[in-house]
Coordinates of C-alpha atoms in Angstrom, one line a residue:
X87 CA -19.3 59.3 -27.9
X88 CA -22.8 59.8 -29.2
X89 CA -25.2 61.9 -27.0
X90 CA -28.0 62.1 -28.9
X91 CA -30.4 59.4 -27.1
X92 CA -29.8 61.8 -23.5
X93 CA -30.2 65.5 -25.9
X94 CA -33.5 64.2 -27.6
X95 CA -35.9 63.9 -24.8
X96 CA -33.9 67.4 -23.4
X97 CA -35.0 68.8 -26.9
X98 CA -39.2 67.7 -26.4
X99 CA -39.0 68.9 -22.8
X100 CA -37.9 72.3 -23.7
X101 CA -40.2 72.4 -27.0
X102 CA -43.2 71.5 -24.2
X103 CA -42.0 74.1 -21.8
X104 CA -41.5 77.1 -24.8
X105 CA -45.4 75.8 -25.6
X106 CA -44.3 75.1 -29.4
X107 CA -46.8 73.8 -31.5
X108 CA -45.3 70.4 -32.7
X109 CA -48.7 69.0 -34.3
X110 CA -49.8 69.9 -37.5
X111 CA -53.1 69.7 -38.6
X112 CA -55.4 71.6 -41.5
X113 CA -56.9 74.0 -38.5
X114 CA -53.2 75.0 -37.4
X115 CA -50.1 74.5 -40.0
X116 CA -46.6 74.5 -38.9
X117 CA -45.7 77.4 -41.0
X118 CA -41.6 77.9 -42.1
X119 CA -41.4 81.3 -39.5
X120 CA -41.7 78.7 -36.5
X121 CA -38.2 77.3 -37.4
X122 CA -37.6 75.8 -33.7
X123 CA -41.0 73.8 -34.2
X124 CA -40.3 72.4 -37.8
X125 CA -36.0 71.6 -36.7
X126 CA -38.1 69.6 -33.7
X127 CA -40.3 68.2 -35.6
X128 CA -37.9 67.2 -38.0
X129 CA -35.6 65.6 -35.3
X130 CA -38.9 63.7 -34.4
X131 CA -39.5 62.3 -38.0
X132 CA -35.7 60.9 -38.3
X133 CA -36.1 59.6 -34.7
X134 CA -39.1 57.4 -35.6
X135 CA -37.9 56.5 -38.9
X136 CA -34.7 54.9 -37.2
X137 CA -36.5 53.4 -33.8
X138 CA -36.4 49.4 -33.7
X139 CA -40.9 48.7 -34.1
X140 CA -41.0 47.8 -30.1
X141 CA -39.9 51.5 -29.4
X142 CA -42.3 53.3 -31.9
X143 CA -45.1 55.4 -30.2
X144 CA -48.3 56.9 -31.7
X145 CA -47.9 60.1 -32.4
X146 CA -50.3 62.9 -31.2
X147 CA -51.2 63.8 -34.9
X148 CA -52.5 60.4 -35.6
X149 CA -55.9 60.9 -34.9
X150 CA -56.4 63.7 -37.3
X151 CA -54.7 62.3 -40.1
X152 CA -54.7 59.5 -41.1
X153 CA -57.1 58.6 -38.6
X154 CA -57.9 56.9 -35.5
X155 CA -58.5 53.2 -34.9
X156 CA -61.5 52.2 -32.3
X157 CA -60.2 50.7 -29.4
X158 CA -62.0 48.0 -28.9
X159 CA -61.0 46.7 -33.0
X160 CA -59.8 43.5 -33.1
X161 CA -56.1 42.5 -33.9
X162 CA -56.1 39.8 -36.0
X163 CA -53.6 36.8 -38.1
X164 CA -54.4 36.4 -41.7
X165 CA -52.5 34.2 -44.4
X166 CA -52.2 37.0 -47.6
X167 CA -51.4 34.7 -51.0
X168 CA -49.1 36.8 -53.0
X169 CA -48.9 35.4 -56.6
X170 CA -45.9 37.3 -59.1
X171 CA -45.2 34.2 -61.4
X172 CA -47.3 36.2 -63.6
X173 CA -45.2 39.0 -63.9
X174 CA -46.8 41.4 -61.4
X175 CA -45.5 43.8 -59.0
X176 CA -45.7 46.4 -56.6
X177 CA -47.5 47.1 -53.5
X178 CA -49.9 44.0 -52.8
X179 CA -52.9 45.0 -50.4
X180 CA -53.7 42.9 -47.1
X181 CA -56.6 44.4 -45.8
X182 CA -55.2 44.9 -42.7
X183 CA -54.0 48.2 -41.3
X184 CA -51.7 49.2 -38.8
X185 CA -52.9 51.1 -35.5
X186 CA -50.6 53.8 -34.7
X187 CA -47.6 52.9 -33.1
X188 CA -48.2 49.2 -32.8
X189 CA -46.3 46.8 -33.7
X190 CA -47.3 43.5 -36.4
X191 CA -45.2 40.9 -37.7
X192 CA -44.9 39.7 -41.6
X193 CA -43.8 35.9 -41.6
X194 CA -42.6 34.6 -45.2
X195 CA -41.2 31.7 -46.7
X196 CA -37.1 31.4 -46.9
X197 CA -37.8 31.0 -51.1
X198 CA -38.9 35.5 -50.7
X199 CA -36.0 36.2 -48.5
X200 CA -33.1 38.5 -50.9
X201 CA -35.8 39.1 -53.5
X202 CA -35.9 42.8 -52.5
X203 CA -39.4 42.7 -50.9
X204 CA -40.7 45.4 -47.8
X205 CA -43.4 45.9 -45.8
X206 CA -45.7 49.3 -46.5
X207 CA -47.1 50.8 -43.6
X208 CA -49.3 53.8 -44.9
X209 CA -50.3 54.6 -48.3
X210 CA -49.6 58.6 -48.1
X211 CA -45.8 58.5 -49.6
X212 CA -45.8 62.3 -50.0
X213 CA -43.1 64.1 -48.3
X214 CA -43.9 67.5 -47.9
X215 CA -40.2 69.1 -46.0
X216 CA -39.7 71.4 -48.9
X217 CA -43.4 73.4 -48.3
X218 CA -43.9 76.4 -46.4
X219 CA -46.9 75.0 -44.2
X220 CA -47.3 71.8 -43.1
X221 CA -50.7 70.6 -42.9
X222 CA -50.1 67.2 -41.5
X223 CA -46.6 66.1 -40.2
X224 CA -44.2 65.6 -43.2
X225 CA -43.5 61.7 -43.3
X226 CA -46.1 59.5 -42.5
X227 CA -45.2 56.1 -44.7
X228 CA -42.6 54.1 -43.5
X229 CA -41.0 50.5 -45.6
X230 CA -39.2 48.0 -44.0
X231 CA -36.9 45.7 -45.7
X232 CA -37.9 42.0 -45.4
X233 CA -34.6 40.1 -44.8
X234 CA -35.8 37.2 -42.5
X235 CA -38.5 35.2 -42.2
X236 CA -40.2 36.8 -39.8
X237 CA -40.0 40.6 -39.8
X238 CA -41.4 43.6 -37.3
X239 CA -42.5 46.8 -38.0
X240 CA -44.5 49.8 -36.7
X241 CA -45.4 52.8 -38.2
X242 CA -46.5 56.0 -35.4
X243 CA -48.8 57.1 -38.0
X244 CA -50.8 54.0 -38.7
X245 CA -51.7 52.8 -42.0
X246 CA -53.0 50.1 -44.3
X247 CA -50.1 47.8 -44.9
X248 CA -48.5 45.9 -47.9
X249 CA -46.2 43.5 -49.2
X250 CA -44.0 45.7 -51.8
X251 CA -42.4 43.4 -54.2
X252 CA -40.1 44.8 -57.1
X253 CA -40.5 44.4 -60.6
X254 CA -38.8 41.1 -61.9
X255 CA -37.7 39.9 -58.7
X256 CA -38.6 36.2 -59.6
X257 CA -39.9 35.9 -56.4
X258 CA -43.1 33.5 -57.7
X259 CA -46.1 33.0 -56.3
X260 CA -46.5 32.2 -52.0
X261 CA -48.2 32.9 -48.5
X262 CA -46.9 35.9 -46.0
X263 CA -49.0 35.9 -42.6
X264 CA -49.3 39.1 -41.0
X265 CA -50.1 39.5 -37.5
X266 CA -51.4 42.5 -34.9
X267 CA -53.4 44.0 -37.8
X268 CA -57.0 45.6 -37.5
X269 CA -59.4 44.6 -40.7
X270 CA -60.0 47.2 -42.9
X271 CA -62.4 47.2 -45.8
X272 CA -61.5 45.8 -48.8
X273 CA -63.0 44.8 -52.3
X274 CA -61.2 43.1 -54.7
X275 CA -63.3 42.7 -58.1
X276 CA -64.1 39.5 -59.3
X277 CA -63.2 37.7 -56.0
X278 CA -64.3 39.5 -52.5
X279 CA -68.4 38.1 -52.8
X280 CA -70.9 40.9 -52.6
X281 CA -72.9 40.2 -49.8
X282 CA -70.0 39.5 -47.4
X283 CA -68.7 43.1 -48.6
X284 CA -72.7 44.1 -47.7
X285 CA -73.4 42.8 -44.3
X286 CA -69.8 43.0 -43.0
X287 CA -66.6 43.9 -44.7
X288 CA -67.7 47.4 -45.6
X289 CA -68.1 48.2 -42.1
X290 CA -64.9 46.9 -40.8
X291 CA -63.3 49.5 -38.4
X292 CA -59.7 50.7 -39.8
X293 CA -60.3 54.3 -41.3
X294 CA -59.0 54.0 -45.2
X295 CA -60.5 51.2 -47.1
X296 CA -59.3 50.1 -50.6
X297 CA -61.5 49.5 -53.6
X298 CA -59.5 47.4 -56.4
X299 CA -59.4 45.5 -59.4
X300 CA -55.9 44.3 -61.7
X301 CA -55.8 47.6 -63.9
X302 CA -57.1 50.5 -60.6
X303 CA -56.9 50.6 -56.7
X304 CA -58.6 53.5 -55.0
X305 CA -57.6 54.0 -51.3
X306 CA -60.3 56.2 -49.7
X307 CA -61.1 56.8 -46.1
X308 CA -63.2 54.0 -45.1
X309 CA -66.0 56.9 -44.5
X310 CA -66.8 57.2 -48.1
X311 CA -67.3 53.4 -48.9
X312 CA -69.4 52.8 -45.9
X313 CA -72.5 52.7 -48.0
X314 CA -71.1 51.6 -51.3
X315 CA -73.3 49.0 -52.4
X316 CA -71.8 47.9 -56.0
X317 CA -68.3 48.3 -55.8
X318 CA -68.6 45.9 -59.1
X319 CA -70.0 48.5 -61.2
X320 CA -67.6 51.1 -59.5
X321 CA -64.5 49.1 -60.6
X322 CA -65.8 48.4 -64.1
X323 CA -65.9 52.2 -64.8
X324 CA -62.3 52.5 -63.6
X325 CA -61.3 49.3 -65.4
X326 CA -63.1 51.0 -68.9
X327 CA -61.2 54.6 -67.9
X328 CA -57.9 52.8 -67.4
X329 CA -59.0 50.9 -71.0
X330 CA -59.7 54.0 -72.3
X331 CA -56.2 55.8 -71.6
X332 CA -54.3 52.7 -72.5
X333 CA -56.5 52.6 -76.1
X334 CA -55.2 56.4 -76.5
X335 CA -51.1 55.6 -75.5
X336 CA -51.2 52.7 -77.3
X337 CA -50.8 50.1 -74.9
X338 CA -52.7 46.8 -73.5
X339 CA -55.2 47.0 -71.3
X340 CA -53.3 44.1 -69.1
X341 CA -51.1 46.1 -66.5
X342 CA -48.3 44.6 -64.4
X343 CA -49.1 46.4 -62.1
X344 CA -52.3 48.4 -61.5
X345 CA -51.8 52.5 -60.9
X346 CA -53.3 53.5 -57.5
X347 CA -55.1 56.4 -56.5
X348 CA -55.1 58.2 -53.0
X349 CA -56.4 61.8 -51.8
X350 CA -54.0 63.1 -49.2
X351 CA -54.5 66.3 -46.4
X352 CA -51.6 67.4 -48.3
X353 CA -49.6 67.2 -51.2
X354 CA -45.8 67.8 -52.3
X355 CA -46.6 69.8 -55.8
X356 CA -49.4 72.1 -53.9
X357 CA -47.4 75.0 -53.9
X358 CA -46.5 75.0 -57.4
X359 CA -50.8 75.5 -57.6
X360 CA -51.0 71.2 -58.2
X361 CA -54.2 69.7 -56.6
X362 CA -53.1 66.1 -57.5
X363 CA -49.7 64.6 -59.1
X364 CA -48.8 61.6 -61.1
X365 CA -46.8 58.8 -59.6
X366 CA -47.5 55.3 -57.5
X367 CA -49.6 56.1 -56.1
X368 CA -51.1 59.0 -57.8
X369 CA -52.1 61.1 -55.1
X370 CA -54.9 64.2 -55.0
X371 CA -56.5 66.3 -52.4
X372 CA -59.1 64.8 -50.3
X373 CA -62.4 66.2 -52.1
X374 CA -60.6 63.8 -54.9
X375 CA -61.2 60.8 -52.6
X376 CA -65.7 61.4 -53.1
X377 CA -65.0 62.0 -57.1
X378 CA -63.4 58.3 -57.2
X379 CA -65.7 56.5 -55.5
X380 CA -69.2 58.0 -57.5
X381 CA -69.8 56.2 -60.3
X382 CA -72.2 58.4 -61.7
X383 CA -70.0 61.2 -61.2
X384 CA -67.7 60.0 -63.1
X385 CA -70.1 58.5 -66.0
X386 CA -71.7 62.2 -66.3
X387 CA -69.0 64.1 -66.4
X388 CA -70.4 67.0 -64.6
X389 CA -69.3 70.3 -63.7
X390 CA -66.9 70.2 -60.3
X391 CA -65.9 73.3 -59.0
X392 CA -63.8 76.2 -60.9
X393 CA -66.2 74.9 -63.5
X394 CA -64.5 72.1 -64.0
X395 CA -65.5 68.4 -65.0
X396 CA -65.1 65.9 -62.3
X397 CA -62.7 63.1 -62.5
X398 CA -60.7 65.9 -64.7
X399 CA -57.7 65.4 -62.5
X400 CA -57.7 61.9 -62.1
X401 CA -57.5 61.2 -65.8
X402 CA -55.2 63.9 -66.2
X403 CA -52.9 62.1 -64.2
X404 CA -53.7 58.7 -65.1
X405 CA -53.0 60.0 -68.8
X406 CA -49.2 61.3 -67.4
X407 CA -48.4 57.1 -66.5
X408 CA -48.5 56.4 -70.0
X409 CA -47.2 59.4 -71.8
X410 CA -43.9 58.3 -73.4
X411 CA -40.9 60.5 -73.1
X412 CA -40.1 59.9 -77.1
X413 CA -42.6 62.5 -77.8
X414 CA -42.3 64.7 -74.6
X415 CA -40.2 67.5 -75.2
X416 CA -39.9 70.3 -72.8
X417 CA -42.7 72.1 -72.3
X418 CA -45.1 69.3 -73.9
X419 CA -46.0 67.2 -70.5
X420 CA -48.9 69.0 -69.4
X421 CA -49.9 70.7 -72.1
X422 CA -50.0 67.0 -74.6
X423 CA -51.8 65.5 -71.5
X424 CA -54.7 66.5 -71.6
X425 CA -56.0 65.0 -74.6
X426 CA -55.6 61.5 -72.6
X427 CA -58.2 63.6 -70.6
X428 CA -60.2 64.6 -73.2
X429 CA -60.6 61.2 -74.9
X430 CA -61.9 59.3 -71.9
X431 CA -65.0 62.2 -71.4
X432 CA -65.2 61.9 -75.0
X433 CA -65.5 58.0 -75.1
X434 CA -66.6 57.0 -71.1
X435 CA -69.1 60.5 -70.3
X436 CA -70.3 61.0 -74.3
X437 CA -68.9 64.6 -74.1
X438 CA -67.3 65.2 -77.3
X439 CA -64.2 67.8 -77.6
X440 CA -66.2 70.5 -79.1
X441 CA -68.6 70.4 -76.2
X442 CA -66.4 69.9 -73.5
X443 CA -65.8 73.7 -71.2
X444 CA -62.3 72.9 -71.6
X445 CA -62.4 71.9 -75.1
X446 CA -65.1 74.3 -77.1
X447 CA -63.6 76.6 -79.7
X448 CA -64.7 79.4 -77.5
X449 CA -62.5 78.1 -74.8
X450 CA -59.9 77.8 -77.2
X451 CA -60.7 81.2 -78.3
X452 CA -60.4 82.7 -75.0
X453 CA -56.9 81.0 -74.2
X454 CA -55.5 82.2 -77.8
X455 CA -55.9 86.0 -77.0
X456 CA -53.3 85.4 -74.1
X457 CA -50.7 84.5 -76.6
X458 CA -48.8 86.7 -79.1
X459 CA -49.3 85.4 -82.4
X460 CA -47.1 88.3 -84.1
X461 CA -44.4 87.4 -81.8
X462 CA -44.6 84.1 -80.6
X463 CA -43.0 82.8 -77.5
X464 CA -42.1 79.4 -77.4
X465 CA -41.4 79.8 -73.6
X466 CA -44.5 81.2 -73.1
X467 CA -46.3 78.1 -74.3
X468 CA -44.1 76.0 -72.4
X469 CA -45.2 77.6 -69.4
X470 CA -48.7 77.7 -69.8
X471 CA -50.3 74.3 -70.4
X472 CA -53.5 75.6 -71.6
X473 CA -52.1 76.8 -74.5
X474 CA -50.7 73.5 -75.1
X475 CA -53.5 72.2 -74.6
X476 CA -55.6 74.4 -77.2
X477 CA -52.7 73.4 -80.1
X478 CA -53.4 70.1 -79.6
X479 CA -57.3 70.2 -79.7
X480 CA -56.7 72.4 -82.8
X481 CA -55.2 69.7 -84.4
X482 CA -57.8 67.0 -82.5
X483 CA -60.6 68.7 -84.2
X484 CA -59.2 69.2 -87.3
X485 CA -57.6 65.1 -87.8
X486 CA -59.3 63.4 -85.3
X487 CA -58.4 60.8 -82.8
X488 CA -57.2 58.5 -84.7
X489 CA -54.1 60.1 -86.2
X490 CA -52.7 60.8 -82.7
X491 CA -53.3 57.2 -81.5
X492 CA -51.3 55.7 -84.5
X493 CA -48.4 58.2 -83.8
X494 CA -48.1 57.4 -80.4
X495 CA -48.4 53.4 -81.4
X496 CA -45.4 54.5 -84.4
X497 CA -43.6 55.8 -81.6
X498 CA -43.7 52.7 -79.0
X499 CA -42.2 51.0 -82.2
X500 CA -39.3 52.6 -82.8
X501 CA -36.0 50.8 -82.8
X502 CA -33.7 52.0 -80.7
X503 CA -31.3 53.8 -83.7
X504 CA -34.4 55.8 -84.6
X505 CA -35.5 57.3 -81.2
X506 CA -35.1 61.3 -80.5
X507 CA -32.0 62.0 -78.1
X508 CA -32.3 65.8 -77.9
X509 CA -35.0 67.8 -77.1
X510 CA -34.4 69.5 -80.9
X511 CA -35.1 66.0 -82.5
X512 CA -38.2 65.1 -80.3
X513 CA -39.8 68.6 -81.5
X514 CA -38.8 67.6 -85.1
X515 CA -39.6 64.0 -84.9
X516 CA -43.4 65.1 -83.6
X517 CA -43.8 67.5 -86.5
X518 CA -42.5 64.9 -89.2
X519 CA -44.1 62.0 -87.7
X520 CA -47.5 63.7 -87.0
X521 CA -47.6 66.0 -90.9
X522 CA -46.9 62.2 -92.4
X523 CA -49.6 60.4 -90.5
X524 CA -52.5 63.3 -92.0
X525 CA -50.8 63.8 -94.8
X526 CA -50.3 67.8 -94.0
X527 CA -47.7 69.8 -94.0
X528 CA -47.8 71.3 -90.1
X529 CA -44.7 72.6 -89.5
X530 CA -46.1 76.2 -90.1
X531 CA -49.0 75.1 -88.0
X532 CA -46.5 74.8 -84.9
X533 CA -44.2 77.6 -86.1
X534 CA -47.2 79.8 -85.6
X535 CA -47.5 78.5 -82.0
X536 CA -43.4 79.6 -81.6
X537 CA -42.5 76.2 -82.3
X538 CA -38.1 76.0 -83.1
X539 CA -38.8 73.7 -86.1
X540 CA -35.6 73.0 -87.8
X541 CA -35.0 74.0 -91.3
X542 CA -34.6 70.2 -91.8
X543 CA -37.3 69.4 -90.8
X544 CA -39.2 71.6 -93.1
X545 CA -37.5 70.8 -95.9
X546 CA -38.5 67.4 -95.3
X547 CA -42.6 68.2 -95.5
X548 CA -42.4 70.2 -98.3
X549 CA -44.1 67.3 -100.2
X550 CA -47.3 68.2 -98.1
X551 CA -50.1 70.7 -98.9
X552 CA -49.7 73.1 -95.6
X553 CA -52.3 72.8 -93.2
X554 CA -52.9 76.3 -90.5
X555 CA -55.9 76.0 -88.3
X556 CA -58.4 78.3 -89.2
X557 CA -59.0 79.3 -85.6
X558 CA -54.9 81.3 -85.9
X559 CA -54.8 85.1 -86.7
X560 CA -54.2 85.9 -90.5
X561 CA -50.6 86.9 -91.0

């Protein structure tokens, strides 16, 4: 027989009587030497993941993070048209959020029932078990699988809920009404009308707010938008940024399925030194969160801090969506990215390459004399993205923009017999495919850097005048 419901509230009474510290918070982390605390907090999490909605309770840590809702905010209905007979997909805002540890209802049509859709309660998907302090409490976003019409869920946490519908599900286009939810702020370009978003929706009272358009959605606490007046002109920039990286990749501008931006308290890479990681959504640190939402900002281009350019990180990892793992070896991901980076301050801020702190030659100078050109070490650079990323503005200064962005189109063309299986043939395919498209021989170029070109390969270029940057010692 299974004790558990009788030894769980035995558990909490003894955690309150020991005085263990079971709610994390950026003041006071749950660090890993208060074992008993994280196991209990731990048993908590599963507990509320696996409670039916009608036994879900807030949970203390609510009102830190993600935030509280007033108590006198109204619960409202609303009819939310979800339209896919176009093709898209993914998380489909409401602009409603979920108070913590209350319960709302999704009704939909029998014709979306076994099409794989869920209910989203809470945008912050990070799960943060692995780290040594915990910040916030580990799992805070919670789906539920729609498999009836009408469909209960609660999340302890709170959060700004969605309709999650998979890719190709063929579910079409139709109407899910959502009840018990408090308004949040939401402004979708080219449909919410200005001065309704003005005089009231700005100021409605959930605490994250969502900012969108069909190519970028930025979730930010409501705090930030309160006095945004031109959300139009905001979402333009993100819409000529998300342009901008697709131009570079090689891809339309039209998206499926727009990427999504959130800062959380806390993030899963942060211990490997990441303030903000790729994915859906792309998630950052909070600071991120006032960098998304000023235009100017991000227009200008100007200095953040460790001297480096605002919005940096977001493109960055906006730029890691639409790499393609044809031409990502090991070692390449970070270092190839940034380019994606560079090229949207170059084309959006005005900031050329050569003028850009991360991209000057004496930045590149100052990364080169960290890196043993007598003896190079391949795994040295493919540990250390900023040397990557000084190869690759070596050759951006030297060929241009151009001859990367027809690469990367040669590569999305590729028939399937012709696409690199091994890590080996995706260094070799780079070094061919890149030498032919400037018409240099660079496999010396990239041996210099500690490349493993094969001898194939370089038998293969030796049509081509060799090409070394000028800015690599003299053998």
């Amino acid at each position: 027989m299974c004790r558990a419901p009788k030894l769980l509230p035995q558990i909490d009474k003894s955690a309150t009587r020991a005085g263990l510290q079971l709610i994390p918070s950026e003041a006071r982390p749950v660090t890993r030497d208060n074992l008993l605390a994280r196991a209990i907090i731990a048993v908590q999490s599963r507990r509320l993941q696996a409670a039916p909605p009608g036994q879900v309770n807030a949970h203390p840590s609510a009102a830190a993070f993600p935030g509280s809702v007033p108590k006198d905010a109204a619960r409202i209905t609303l009819d939310i048209p979800i339209q896919t007979a176009a093709g898209d997909w993914g998380w489909f805002g409401t602009g409603l959020y979920a108070a913590p540890g209350e319960v709302i209802t999704v009704q939909v049509p029998r014709s979306a029932l076994d099409k794989g859709l869920a209910i989203v309660i809470g945008s912050h998907t990070d799960e943060l078990w692995r780290l040594d302090s915990w910040k916030r409490m580990p799992a805070i976003s919670i789906q539920s699988p729609v498999r009836q019409v009408r469909t209960e869920a609660a999340n302890a946490f709170g959060g700004l809920i969605y309709l999650s519908v998979p890719r190709k599900s063929g579910v079409g286009d139709f109407v899910a009404t959502i009840a018990g939810g408090v308004p949040a702020p939401r402004y979708v370009l080219g449909k919410t009308d200005l001065t309704e978003w003005r005089n009231s929706i700005r100021n409605r009272p959930a605490p994250w707010a969502e900012i969108e358009s069909r190519k970028i959605v930025l979730t930010v606490p409501s705090s930030l938008i309160r006095g945004l007046n031109d959300p139009d002109a905001l979402m333009q920039t993100w819409d000529r940024i998300s342009d901008l990286e697709c131009d570079f990749a090689g891809h339309p501008h039209e998206r499926e399925r727009a990427e999504r931006l959130v800062p959380d308290l806390q993030i899963e890479g942060e211990e490997e030194g990441g303030a903000l990681h790729a994915g859906y959504p792309i998630t950052s640190h909070m600071p991120s969160g006032t960098v998304m939402v000023d235009r100017e900002a991000l227009l200008k281009g100007e200095i953040g801090g460790a001297n480096t350019p605002k919005g940096w990180g977001l493109y960055h990892e906006l730029g890691h969506n639409v790499q393609n793992p044809d031409w990502l070896f090991e070692g390449n991901v970070e270092g190839s990215v940034n380019l994606f980076t560079l090229y949207v301050f170059e084309n959006l801020c005005g900031t050329p390459v050569a003028s850009n702190v991360r991209g000057s030659k004496e930045y590149r100078l100052r990364q080169m004399t960290r890196f043993n050109f007598a003896k190079p070490d391949f795994d040295k650079w493919k540990n250390d993205p900023l040397l990557g990323m000084t190869t690759y503005e070596q050759l951006q200064q030297a060929f241009g923009w151009d001859a990367f962005k027809k690469v990367f189109a040669e590569y999305l063309r590729l028939p399937e017999s012709e696409r690199p299986r091994t890590d080996a043939e995706k260094r070799d395919q780079w070094v061919i495919r890149l030498s032919r498209q400037v018409q240099r021989n660079l496999g010396p170029f990239f041996q210099a850097w500690g490349f493993p070109v094969s001898a194939r390969a370089l038998a293969e270029l030796r049509d081509l005048p060799v090409w070394i940057s000028d800015e690599l010692p003299k053998s």
